[in-house]
Amino acid sequence: MKLNSTNVRISIIPYTAAARPELTQDKTVVVIDVLRATSVMVHALFNGAREIIPAVSPEEALQKSLLYHTNEVLLAGEQQTVKIEGFHLGNSPLEYTPEKVAGKTIIISTTNGTKALNSCLNAKQVIIGSFLNAGAVVNKLTDKEDVVLFCSGTNNNFSLDDGLCAALITDGIVKQKKDAVELSDFAQLLLNAYHYNDNITKSLQKCYHLNLLKQRGFENDVTFCLQNNIFNIVPQMNLINKSIN
Amino acid sequence: MKLNSTNVRISIIPYTAAARPELTQDKTVVVIDVLRATSVMVHALFNGAREIIPAVSPEEALQKSLLYHTNEVLLAGEQQTVKIEGFHLGNSPLEYTPEKVAGKTIIISTTNGTKALNSCLNAKQVIIGSFLNAGAVVNKLTDKEDVVLFCSGTNNNFSLDDGLCAALITDGIVKQKKDAVELSDFAQLLLNAYHYNDNITKSLQKCYHLNLLKQRGFENDVTFCLQNNIFNIVPQMNLINKSIN
């Protein structure tokens, strides 16, 4: 045991369908959905959104919006990459400009990310992670004991973009804490893969979900979401009223 | 499309608790439990065992054994790394000598591996993989279309030993088939981690389950199980009577 140095234990949830309550219970959980839910959240809050409320379905998003005045709330999200009909915003981070989002409550439903958020409500703390704010997230984690990096994944499978973001965050913690880090087997795997090639764009050339988004015309979103450390904010989930700010 | 060359699609199940019926349905599934169930099976069959019957619990193993004459059957397995009381054999591959196992039916229950086997009975074909027979397994897979490498894991989590065995098999297929391979995001991750360090023993220095076995006195088992390509056999599950031979 070292004085003045907490050991950080890092474990990974590879995708939402693999989450189980005991994996998140009382832990510091970082939810990662690089393409694109958590990148959207980070960008929206950086641009002045008041709060973000995740919903598990478009229907739940609509229902929750009824609690707000129409001029203070925006409905947002996607289903299978496509904007939900009648909603104000889709799942493209570039849509979330200061002009549109400043001061607003955003209620968002996405295919993977918001489901991940709703499956870790038993955590001690839930943090929103992405490449955009990875450095700030690392700094928030170095004094925690039990960190779970929750990769949202795509359609109940592992997605390499989320995995490499978790690897980058793991690498950042290891660089700061040196030997005072304990990595689960999965965290070791991620770190080794990241060390093999730390050029994220190149490593993701064959990533299924990234290529699907490109095919559907979201290439600018992909480029935006793969930027590293451009926003120095760490959104957190308020576990009582379940909003993110 | 190339003539005379089937594209092999490779996907991964990271651990038993993450298996879902749709992931194995009609696929060629390779079940991998390096430490130690599938290594035991490969060694036992190489040494002349007649067949191996996986059971999901010691109770089921006992029940199944009643169908055999006592001189033709051996009860085997472990619970949390320890040999089951009253059973003939534990889960140490080195116990499975020709003298003990030749001609015998072995009914085995282990913490992870036999549960993995029982969760892919809807597959087209189930193959037993380990480092010991990795090369032979690769040769069996190069003409398949949909290959699932099923890492059993440890106590419902990912275990790096199984992952790196899956990586080695993936690497072998890629080397033979070149561009005629499609890798899932997880398979890409495994391959990158393996390319970062293909010294398996070194990569597994901090593997949780490997170190647990060493602490409990099974260091010789670990050394045995990490040997690469020493047996040129590919055990398969008979999906009708659920035995492996």
Short mmCIF file of C-alpha atoms in Angstrom, two decimals:
data_model
loop_
_atom_site.label_atom_id
_atom_site.label_comp_id
_atom_site.label_asym_id
_atom_site.label_seq_id
_atom_site.Cartn_x
_atom_site.Cartn_y
_atom_site.Cartn_z
CA MET A 1 0.00 0.00 0.00
CA LYS A 2 1.26 3.45 -0.92
CA LEU A 3 0.24 6.49 1.07
CA ASN A 4 -1.40 9.32 -0.87
CA SER A 5 -2.05 7.06 -3.81
CA THR A 6 -5.30 5.22 -4.38
CA ASN A 7 -5.03 2.12 -6.51
CA VAL A 8 -7.36 2.37 -9.50
CA ARG A 9 -9.00 -0.89 -10.57
CA ILE A 10 -10.23 -0.72 -14.16
CA SER A 11 -12.74 -3.13 -15.64
CA ILE A 12 -14.66 -3.04 -18.90
CA ILE A 13 -18.20 -3.77 -20.03
CA PRO A 14 -17.74 -4.68 -23.71
CA TYR A 15 -21.29 -3.83 -24.88
CA THR A 16 -24.69 -3.00 -23.45
CA ALA A 17 -26.17 -6.49 -23.73
CA ALA A 18 -23.27 -7.79 -21.59
CA ALA A 19 -24.01 -5.41 -18.67
CA ARG A 20 -25.16 -6.99 -15.43
CA PRO A 21 -26.19 -5.08 -12.28
CA GLU A 22 -23.26 -6.45 -10.23
CA LEU A 23 -20.75 -5.04 -12.73
CA THR A 24 -21.82 -1.41 -12.10
CA GLN A 25 -23.08 -1.51 -8.49
CA ASP A 26 -21.45 1.34 -6.50
CA LYS A 27 -18.73 1.82 -9.14
CA THR A 28 -17.56 4.90 -11.02
CA VAL A 29 -18.92 4.13 -14.49
CA VAL A 30 -17.85 5.90 -17.69
CA VAL A 31 -20.42 5.37 -20.44
CA ILE A 32 -18.84 5.53 -23.89
CA ASP A 33 -20.76 5.66 -27.16
CA VAL A 34 -18.33 7.37 -29.50
CA LEU A 35 -20.54 7.04 -32.60
CA ARG A 36 -22.44 9.03 -31.59
CA ALA A 37 -24.53 9.42 -28.43
CA THR A 38 -21.89 10.41 -25.88
CA SER A 39 -20.07 12.61 -28.41
CA VAL A 40 -23.40 14.39 -29.00
CA MET A 41 -23.89 14.85 -25.24
CA VAL A 42 -20.41 16.27 -24.69
CA HIS A 43 -20.80 18.67 -27.64
CA ALA A 44 -24.30 19.78 -26.62
CA LEU A 45 -23.30 20.52 -23.02
CA PHE A 46 -20.12 22.29 -24.17
CA ASN A 47 -22.36 24.47 -26.36
CA GLY A 48 -24.52 25.45 -23.40
CA ALA A 49 -27.34 22.92 -23.22
CA ARG A 50 -28.87 23.11 -19.73
CA GLU A 51 -29.17 19.34 -19.25
CA ILE A 52 -29.66 16.12 -21.16
CA ILE A 53 -32.20 13.50 -20.24
CA PRO A 54 -31.66 10.03 -21.72
CA ALA A 55 -34.75 8.03 -22.71
CA VAL A 56 -34.78 4.35 -23.63
CA SER A 57 -37.24 4.85 -26.51
CA PRO A 58 -38.71 7.65 -28.64
CA GLU A 59 -42.02 7.09 -26.83
CA GLU A 60 -40.39 7.62 -23.44
CA ALA A 61 -38.65 10.75 -24.78
CA LEU A 62 -42.01 12.19 -25.90
CA GLN A 63 -43.62 11.36 -22.59
CA LYS A 64 -40.82 12.99 -20.59
CA SER A 65 -40.98 16.12 -22.74
CA LEU A 66 -44.55 16.77 -21.58
CA LEU A 67 -43.14 17.88 -18.21
CA TYR A 68 -41.45 20.90 -19.85
CA HIS A 69 -42.56 24.11 -21.53
CA THR A 70 -42.20 23.63 -25.26
CA ASN A 71 -39.70 26.49 -25.55
CA GLU A 72 -37.27 24.97 -23.06
CA VAL A 73 -37.04 21.40 -24.37
CA LEU A 74 -35.69 19.71 -27.49
CA LEU A 75 -36.45 16.14 -28.52
CA ALA A 76 -33.48 14.35 -30.02
CA GLY A 77 -32.21 10.98 -31.11
CA GLU A 78 -32.10 8.26 -33.70
CA GLN A 79 -33.27 4.77 -34.48
CA GLN A 80 -30.84 2.63 -36.49
CA THR A 81 -28.79 5.77 -37.34
CA VAL A 82 -31.83 7.71 -38.67
CA LYS A 83 -33.34 10.84 -37.03
CA ILE A 84 -36.68 10.19 -35.34
CA GLU A 85 -39.63 11.69 -37.25
CA GLY A 86 -40.93 14.86 -35.67
CA PHE A 87 -37.97 15.26 -33.30
CA HIS A 88 -35.97 18.53 -33.25
CA LEU A 89 -32.54 16.97 -33.52
CA GLY A 90 -30.98 13.75 -34.78
CA ASN A 91 -27.83 12.08 -33.49
CA SER A 92 -25.30 14.20 -35.44
CA PRO A 93 -23.08 16.11 -33.00
CA LEU A 94 -22.66 18.88 -35.57
CA GLU A 95 -26.37 19.75 -35.29
CA TYR A 96 -25.92 20.70 -31.63
CA THR A 97 -24.83 24.30 -32.18
CA PRO A 98 -24.93 26.98 -29.43
CA GLU A 99 -27.76 28.69 -31.36
CA LYS A 100 -29.92 25.59 -31.13
CA VAL A 101 -29.07 24.11 -27.76
CA ALA A 102 -27.96 26.87 -25.35
CA GLY A 103 -30.18 26.89 -22.26
CA LYS A 104 -32.28 23.95 -23.44
CA THR A 105 -33.16 20.64 -21.88
CA ILE A 106 -32.48 17.90 -24.44
CA ILE A 107 -34.36 14.62 -24.17
CA ILE A 108 -32.56 12.03 -26.23
CA SER A 109 -33.21 8.44 -27.27
CA THR A 110 -30.58 6.51 -29.23
CA THR A 111 -30.16 2.86 -30.24
CA ASN A 112 -27.30 2.01 -27.90
CA GLY A 113 -25.96 4.87 -25.77
CA THR A 114 -29.09 5.82 -23.86
CA LYS A 115 -29.80 2.16 -23.12
CA ALA A 116 -26.28 1.85 -21.68
CA LEU A 117 -26.92 4.89 -19.46
CA ASN A 118 -30.15 3.45 -18.20
CA SER A 119 -28.52 0.15 -17.31
CA CYS A 120 -26.08 1.65 -14.80
CA LEU A 121 -28.37 3.62 -12.52
CA ASN A 122 -27.03 1.59 -9.55
CA ALA A 123 -23.54 3.08 -10.01
CA LYS A 124 -21.90 5.42 -7.49
CA GLN A 125 -21.24 7.90 -10.29
CA VAL A 126 -21.90 7.91 -14.05
CA ILE A 127 -19.62 9.94 -16.31
CA ILE A 128 -20.03 10.63 -20.03
CA GLY A 129 -16.92 9.70 -22.04
CA SER A 130 -15.88 10.15 -25.67
CA PHE A 131 -12.71 10.90 -27.58
CA LEU A 132 -13.75 14.59 -27.46
CA ASN A 133 -13.29 14.79 -23.68
CA ALA A 134 -11.03 11.77 -23.00
CA GLY A 135 -8.26 13.77 -21.30
CA ALA A 136 -10.67 15.49 -18.91
CA VAL A 137 -12.27 12.11 -18.11
CA VAL A 138 -8.85 10.62 -17.28
CA ASN A 139 -8.17 13.45 -14.80
CA LYS A 140 -11.50 12.77 -13.13
CA LEU A 141 -10.70 9.09 -12.63
CA THR A 142 -7.23 9.01 -11.13
CA ASP A 143 -8.50 9.22 -7.53
CA LYS A 144 -11.23 6.60 -7.93
CA GLU A 145 -10.93 3.04 -6.67
CA ASP A 146 -13.26 1.11 -8.96
CA VAL A 147 -13.65 2.38 -12.49
CA VAL A 148 -15.85 0.65 -15.05
CA LEU A 149 -15.47 1.71 -18.67
CA PHE A 150 -18.82 0.87 -20.22
CA CYS A 151 -18.57 0.50 -23.99
CA SER A 152 -22.09 0.87 -25.38
CA GLY A 153 -21.41 -1.12 -28.54
CA THR A 154 -23.65 -1.48 -31.55
CA ASN A 155 -26.78 -3.61 -31.72
CA ASN A 156 -25.73 -5.78 -28.78
CA ASN A 157 -22.22 -6.34 -30.05
CA PHE A 158 -18.79 -4.91 -29.29
CA SER A 159 -17.86 -1.84 -31.34
CA LEU A 160 -14.19 -1.05 -31.83
CA ASP A 161 -14.66 2.74 -31.64
CA ASP A 162 -15.94 2.50 -28.06
CA GLY A 163 -13.25 -0.04 -27.20
CA LEU A 164 -10.41 2.14 -28.43
CA CYS A 165 -11.81 5.14 -26.54
CA ALA A 166 -11.81 2.96 -23.39
CA ALA A 167 -8.23 1.94 -24.27
CA LEU A 168 -7.17 5.60 -24.61
CA ILE A 169 -8.71 6.42 -21.21
CA THR A 170 -7.03 3.34 -19.66
CA ASP A 171 -3.71 4.38 -21.18
CA GLY A 172 -4.12 7.90 -19.74
CA ILE A 173 -4.78 6.55 -16.24
CA VAL A 174 -1.82 4.13 -16.44
CA LYS A 175 0.46 6.98 -17.55
CA GLN A 176 -0.54 9.03 -14.51
CA LYS A 177 -0.79 6.30 -11.89
CA LYS A 178 2.00 3.96 -13.09
CA ASP A 179 1.92 0.77 -11.00
CA ALA A 180 -1.06 1.94 -8.92
CA VAL A 181 -3.49 0.54 -11.51
CA GLU A 182 -5.06 -2.92 -11.66
CA LEU A 183 -6.40 -3.88 -15.07
CA SER A 184 -9.01 -6.55 -15.72
CA ASP A 185 -8.18 -9.04 -18.46
CA PHE A 186 -10.35 -7.08 -20.89
CA ALA A 187 -8.64 -3.80 -19.99
CA GLN A 188 -5.27 -5.48 -20.64
CA LEU A 189 -6.54 -6.63 -24.04
CA LEU A 190 -7.72 -3.13 -24.98
CA LEU A 191 -4.44 -1.58 -23.92
CA ASN A 192 -2.38 -4.07 -25.93
CA ALA A 193 -4.51 -3.46 -29.03
CA TYR A 194 -4.12 0.31 -28.54
CA HIS A 195 -0.35 -0.01 -28.14
CA TYR A 196 -0.18 -2.02 -31.37
CA ASN A 197 -1.59 0.97 -33.23
CA ASP A 198 -2.44 4.21 -31.46
CA ASN A 199 -3.55 5.87 -34.70
CA ILE A 200 -7.27 5.69 -33.94
CA THR A 201 -8.51 6.58 -37.42
CA LYS A 202 -6.32 3.89 -38.97
CA SER A 203 -7.27 1.28 -36.36
CA LEU A 204 -10.94 1.92 -37.08
CA GLN A 205 -10.72 1.50 -40.86
CA LYS A 206 -12.68 -1.76 -40.72
CA CYS A 207 -14.94 -0.90 -37.77
CA TYR A 208 -18.44 -2.07 -38.71
CA HIS A 209 -20.46 0.79 -37.21
CA LEU A 210 -18.09 3.49 -38.43
CA ASN A 211 -18.38 2.23 -42.00
CA LEU A 212 -22.16 1.96 -41.73
CA LEU A 213 -22.32 5.64 -40.72
CA LYS A 214 -20.03 6.65 -43.58
CA GLN A 215 -22.20 4.72 -46.05
CA ARG A 216 -25.27 6.55 -44.75
CA GLY A 217 -23.69 9.95 -45.30
CA PHE A 218 -22.42 10.70 -41.80
CA GLU A 219 -18.71 10.94 -42.67
CA ASN A 220 -18.45 14.44 -41.12
CA ASP A 221 -19.88 13.10 -37.87
CA VAL A 222 -17.29 10.34 -37.81
CA THR A 223 -14.43 12.81 -38.37
CA PHE A 224 -15.81 15.08 -35.64
CA CYS A 225 -16.26 12.28 -33.09
CA LEU A 226 -12.72 10.93 -33.52
CA GLN A 227 -11.11 14.22 -32.42
CA ASN A 228 -9.17 13.76 -29.21
CA ASN A 229 -9.41 16.09 -26.18
CA ILE A 230 -11.03 19.11 -27.77
CA PHE A 231 -13.48 19.75 -24.89
CA ASN A 232 -12.35 20.02 -21.29
CA ILE A 233 -15.66 19.02 -19.70
CA VAL A 234 -16.82 15.91 -17.85
CA PRO A 235 -20.61 15.57 -17.94
CA GLN A 236 -22.07 13.52 -15.12
CA MET A 237 -25.38 11.87 -14.58
CA ASN A 238 -27.48 13.18 -11.73
CA LEU A 239 -28.58 9.79 -10.42
CA ILE A 240 -31.56 11.22 -8.56
CA ASN A 241 -33.36 13.04 -11.36
CA LYS A 242 -31.49 11.07 -14.08
CA SER A 243 -30.36 14.09 -16.07
CA ILE A 244 -26.85 14.70 -17.38
CA ASN A 245 -25.10 18.01 -16.90
CA MET B 1 -16.32 -12.74 -55.08
CA LYS B 2 -13.47 -15.12 -55.76
CA LEU B 3 -14.04 -18.54 -57.26
CA ASN B 4 -12.77 -21.52 -55.26
CA SER B 5 -12.42 -19.40 -52.20
CA THR B 6 -15.03 -19.13 -49.47
CA ASN B 7 -14.96 -15.93 -47.46
CA VAL B 8 -14.60 -16.74 -43.77
CA ARG B 9 -16.50 -14.43 -41.41
CA ILE B 10 -15.08 -14.57 -37.89
CA SER B 11 -16.94 -13.33 -34.84
CA ILE B 12 -16.21 -13.75 -31.15
CA ILE B 13 -18.20 -14.51 -28.02
CA PRO B 14 -16.11 -12.90 -25.26
CA TYR B 15 -17.38 -15.04 -22.35
CA THR B 16 -20.12 -17.53 -21.57
CA ALA B 17 -22.50 -15.07 -19.90
CA ALA B 18 -22.45 -12.99 -23.10
CA ALA B 19 -23.61 -15.87 -25.32
CA ARG B 20 -27.02 -15.52 -26.93
CA PRO B 21 -28.75 -18.16 -29.09
CA GLU B 22 -28.65 -15.95 -32.21
CA LEU B 23 -24.85 -15.70 -32.00
CA THR B 24 -24.33 -19.45 -32.44
CA GLN B 25 -27.37 -20.51 -34.51
CA ASP B 26 -26.20 -22.61 -37.49
CA LYS B 27 -22.60 -21.39 -37.14
CA THR B 28 -19.33 -23.29 -36.86
CA VAL B 29 -18.49 -22.66 -33.21
CA VAL B 30 -15.08 -23.23 -31.64
CA VAL B 31 -15.35 -23.46 -27.86
CA ILE B 32 -12.16 -22.36 -26.12
CA ASP B 33 -11.42 -22.79 -22.42
CA VAL B 34 -7.63 -22.84 -22.34
CA LEU B 35 -7.38 -23.02 -18.52
CA ARG B 36 -8.36 -25.78 -18.48
CA ALA B 37 -11.48 -27.58 -19.78
CA THR B 38 -10.81 -27.68 -23.53
CA SER B 39 -7.10 -28.40 -22.98
CA VAL B 40 -8.18 -31.35 -20.82
CA MET B 41 -10.54 -32.58 -23.55
CA VAL B 42 -7.93 -32.37 -26.29
CA HIS B 43 -5.35 -34.16 -24.14
CA ALA B 44 -7.79 -36.88 -23.02
CA LEU B 45 -8.94 -37.64 -26.57
CA PHE B 46 -5.35 -37.60 -27.85
CA ASN B 47 -4.56 -40.17 -25.15
CA GLY B 48 -7.31 -42.47 -26.34
CA ALA B 49 -10.44 -41.53 -24.39
CA ARG B 50 -13.47 -42.95 -26.21
CA GLU B 51 -15.62 -39.86 -25.81
CA ILE B 52 -16.24 -36.93 -23.48
CA ILE B 53 -19.67 -35.91 -22.27
CA PRO B 54 -19.98 -32.38 -20.88
CA ALA B 55 -22.33 -31.84 -17.93
CA VAL B 56 -23.43 -28.47 -16.59
CA SER B 57 -23.13 -29.55 -12.94
CA PRO B 58 -21.56 -32.34 -10.83
CA GLU B 59 -25.10 -33.61 -10.18
CA GLU B 60 -25.80 -33.90 -13.92
CA ALA B 61 -22.45 -35.65 -14.39
CA LEU B 62 -23.36 -38.23 -11.75
CA GLN B 63 -26.79 -38.74 -13.25
CA LYS B 64 -25.41 -39.25 -16.75
CA SER B 65 -22.82 -41.74 -15.47
CA LEU B 66 -25.60 -44.10 -14.36
CA LEU B 67 -26.19 -44.99 -18.01
CA TYR B 68 -22.75 -46.62 -18.25
CA HIS B 69 -21.04 -49.67 -16.78
CA THR B 70 -18.76 -48.47 -13.99
CA ASN B 71 -15.65 -49.84 -15.73
CA GLU B 72 -16.22 -47.81 -18.89
CA VAL B 73 -16.86 -44.37 -17.41
CA LEU B 74 -14.82 -41.78 -15.50
CA LEU B 75 -16.32 -38.81 -13.66
CA ALA B 76 -14.27 -35.67 -13.97
CA GLY B 77 -14.27 -31.94 -13.34
CA GLU B 78 -13.86 -29.09 -10.93
CA GLN B 79 -15.73 -26.42 -9.05
CA GLN B 80 -13.85 -23.11 -8.58
CA THR B 81 -10.59 -24.85 -9.65
CA VAL B 82 -10.94 -27.71 -7.08
CA LYS B 83 -11.53 -31.40 -8.00
CA ILE B 84 -15.07 -32.58 -7.21
CA GLU B 85 -15.20 -34.91 -4.21
CA GLY B 86 -15.60 -38.54 -5.15
CA PHE B 87 -14.88 -37.96 -8.87
CA HIS B 88 -12.10 -39.94 -10.61
CA LEU B 89 -10.37 -37.00 -12.23
CA GLY B 90 -10.02 -33.26 -11.64
CA ASN B 91 -9.43 -30.59 -14.29
CA SER B 92 -5.64 -30.99 -14.61
CA PRO B 93 -4.79 -32.09 -18.16
CA LEU B 94 -1.73 -33.93 -16.85
CA GLU B 95 -3.97 -36.39 -14.98
CA TYR B 96 -5.46 -37.61 -18.26
CA THR B 97 -2.78 -40.20 -19.08
CA PRO B 98 -3.32 -43.04 -21.59
CA GLU B 99 -3.26 -45.49 -18.66
CA LYS B 100 -6.22 -43.78 -17.06
CA VAL B 101 -8.36 -42.63 -19.98
CA ALA B 102 -7.81 -44.95 -22.98
CA GLY B 103 -11.12 -46.45 -24.09
CA LYS B 104 -13.11 -44.64 -21.41
CA THR B 105 -16.12 -42.34 -21.58
CA ILE B 106 -15.35 -39.24 -19.52
CA ILE B 107 -18.24 -37.24 -18.08
CA ILE B 108 -16.97 -33.82 -17.11
CA SER B 109 -18.38 -30.79 -15.33
CA THR B 110 -16.32 -27.59 -15.06
CA THR B 111 -17.07 -24.05 -13.92
CA ASN B 112 -16.94 -22.38 -17.33
CA GLY B 113 -16.06 -24.64 -20.25
CA THR B 114 -18.86 -27.18 -20.06
CA LYS B 115 -21.41 -24.39 -19.60
CA ALA B 116 -20.07 -22.80 -22.79
CA LEU B 117 -20.47 -26.10 -24.64
CA ASN B 118 -24.02 -26.49 -23.46
CA SER B 119 -24.95 -22.99 -24.60
CA CYS B 120 -24.16 -23.62 -28.27
CA LEU B 121 -26.17 -26.74 -29.01
CA ASN B 122 -27.96 -24.84 -31.80
CA ALA B 123 -24.71 -24.52 -33.79
CA LYS B 124 -24.09 -26.25 -37.11
CA GLN B 125 -20.86 -27.69 -35.72
CA VAL B 126 -19.05 -27.39 -32.39
CA ILE B 127 -15.27 -27.79 -32.31
CA ILE B 128 -12.99 -27.98 -29.26
CA GLY B 129 -10.15 -25.45 -29.40
CA SER B 130 -7.08 -24.80 -27.26
CA PHE B 131 -3.48 -23.73 -27.78
CA LEU B 132 -2.60 -27.45 -27.84
CA ASN B 133 -4.46 -28.04 -31.12
CA ALA B 134 -4.73 -24.49 -32.51
CA GLY B 135 -3.02 -25.26 -35.82
CA ALA B 136 -5.27 -28.24 -36.53
CA VAL B 137 -8.33 -26.13 -35.65
CA VAL B 138 -7.24 -23.42 -38.12
CA ASN B 139 -6.99 -26.00 -40.92
CA LYS B 140 -10.52 -27.16 -40.13
CA LEU B 141 -11.94 -23.63 -40.39
CA THR B 142 -10.57 -22.27 -43.64
CA ASP B 143 -13.47 -23.60 -45.73
CA LYS B 144 -16.21 -22.44 -43.35
CA GLU B 145 -18.38 -19.37 -43.94
CA ASP B 146 -19.40 -18.35 -40.44
CA VAL B 147 -16.97 -19.08 -37.66
CA VAL B 148 -17.66 -18.14 -34.04
CA LEU B 149 -14.77 -18.32 -31.61
CA PHE B 150 -16.44 -18.82 -28.25
CA CYS B 151 -14.16 -17.78 -25.39
CA SER B 152 -15.52 -19.45 -22.25
CA GLY B 153 -14.04 -16.90 -19.85
CA THR B 154 -13.90 -17.10 -16.09
CA ASN B 155 -16.82 -16.60 -13.73
CA ASN B 156 -18.86 -14.69 -16.31
CA ASN B 157 -16.01 -12.42 -17.34
CA PHE B 158 -13.56 -12.27 -20.22
CA SER B 159 -10.33 -14.22 -19.68
CA LEU B 160 -7.24 -13.20 -21.63
CA ASP B 161 -5.98 -16.78 -22.11
CA ASP B 162 -9.09 -17.71 -24.09
CA GLY B 163 -8.96 -14.40 -25.97
CA LEU B 164 -5.36 -14.86 -27.07
CA CYS B 165 -6.09 -18.42 -28.20
CA ALA B 166 -8.95 -17.02 -30.31
CA ALA B 167 -6.50 -14.39 -31.61
CA LEU B 168 -3.97 -17.07 -32.56
CA ILE B 169 -6.65 -19.02 -34.43
CA THR B 170 -7.84 -15.83 -36.16
CA ASP B 171 -4.26 -15.01 -37.13
CA GLY B 172 -3.84 -18.50 -38.58
CA ILE B 173 -6.97 -18.17 -40.70
CA VAL B 174 -5.97 -14.69 -41.93
CA LYS B 175 -2.51 -15.99 -42.89
CA GLN B 176 -4.08 -18.76 -45.01
CA LYS B 177 -7.04 -16.87 -46.47
CA LYS B 178 -5.54 -13.35 -46.79
CA ASP B 179 -8.26 -10.94 -47.90
CA ALA B 180 -10.95 -13.61 -47.93
CA VAL B 181 -11.63 -13.08 -44.23
CA GLU B 182 -14.13 -10.71 -42.61
CA LEU B 183 -13.40 -9.93 -38.97
CA SER B 184 -15.93 -8.64 -36.46
CA ASP B 185 -14.84 -5.63 -34.40
CA PHE B 186 -13.96 -7.93 -31.51
CA ALA B 187 -11.89 -10.21 -33.77
CA GLN B 188 -10.02 -7.11 -35.01
CA LEU B 189 -9.34 -6.12 -31.41
CA LEU B 190 -7.99 -9.58 -30.53
CA LEU B 191 -5.76 -9.65 -33.58
CA ASN B 192 -4.29 -6.21 -32.83
CA ALA B 193 -3.57 -7.20 -29.22
CA TYR B 194 -1.93 -10.41 -30.45
CA HIS B 195 0.18 -8.52 -32.97
CA TYR B 196 1.33 -6.16 -30.22
CA ASN B 197 2.86 -9.10 -28.39
CA ASP B 198 2.69 -12.63 -29.80
CA ASN B 199 4.63 -14.07 -26.86
CA ILE B 200 1.63 -15.69 -25.21
CA THR B 201 3.29 -16.48 -21.87
CA LYS B 202 4.48 -12.88 -21.52
CA SER B 203 1.12 -11.42 -22.59
CA LEU B 204 -0.60 -13.52 -19.94
CA GLN B 205 1.61 -12.45 -17.02
CA LYS B 206 -1.22 -10.47 -15.43
CA CYS B 207 -4.11 -12.72 -16.53
CA TYR B 208 -6.40 -13.10 -13.51
CA HIS B 209 -7.37 -16.74 -13.95
CA LEU B 210 -3.85 -17.88 -14.85
CA ASN B 211 -2.46 -16.33 -11.67
CA LEU B 212 -5.26 -17.81 -9.57
CA LEU B 213 -4.34 -21.29 -10.87
CA LYS B 214 -0.65 -20.69 -10.15
CA GLN B 215 -1.46 -19.57 -6.61
CA ARG B 216 -3.45 -22.75 -6.09
CA GLY B 217 -0.56 -24.96 -7.14
CA PHE B 218 -1.50 -25.60 -10.78
CA GLU B 219 1.61 -24.03 -12.36
CA ASN B 220 2.42 -27.24 -14.28
CA ASP B 221 -1.08 -27.23 -15.76
CA VAL B 222 -0.63 -23.65 -16.93
CA THR B 223 2.70 -24.44 -18.58
CA PHE B 224 1.17 -27.49 -20.26
CA CYS B 225 -1.92 -25.64 -21.55
CA LEU B 226 0.09 -22.80 -23.12
CA GLN B 227 1.97 -25.14 -25.47
CA ASN B 228 1.15 -24.40 -29.07
CA ASN B 229 0.19 -27.03 -31.67
CA ILE B 230 1.41 -30.16 -29.96
CA PHE B 231 -1.64 -32.27 -30.86
CA ASN B 232 -2.94 -32.59 -34.39
CA ILE B 233 -6.54 -33.45 -33.49
CA VAL B 234 -9.81 -31.54 -33.76
CA PRO B 235 -12.42 -32.90 -31.34
CA GLN B 236 -16.01 -32.23 -32.37
CA MET B 237 -19.26 -32.34 -30.54
CA ASN B 238 -21.78 -34.89 -31.71
CA LEU B 239 -24.81 -32.61 -31.53
CA ILE B 240 -27.27 -35.51 -31.42
CA ASN B 241 -25.95 -37.44 -28.43
CA LYS B 242 -23.96 -34.44 -27.10
CA SER B 243 -20.68 -36.28 -26.71
CA ILE B 244 -17.29 -35.03 -27.89
CA ASN B 245 -14.95 -37.22 -29.86
#
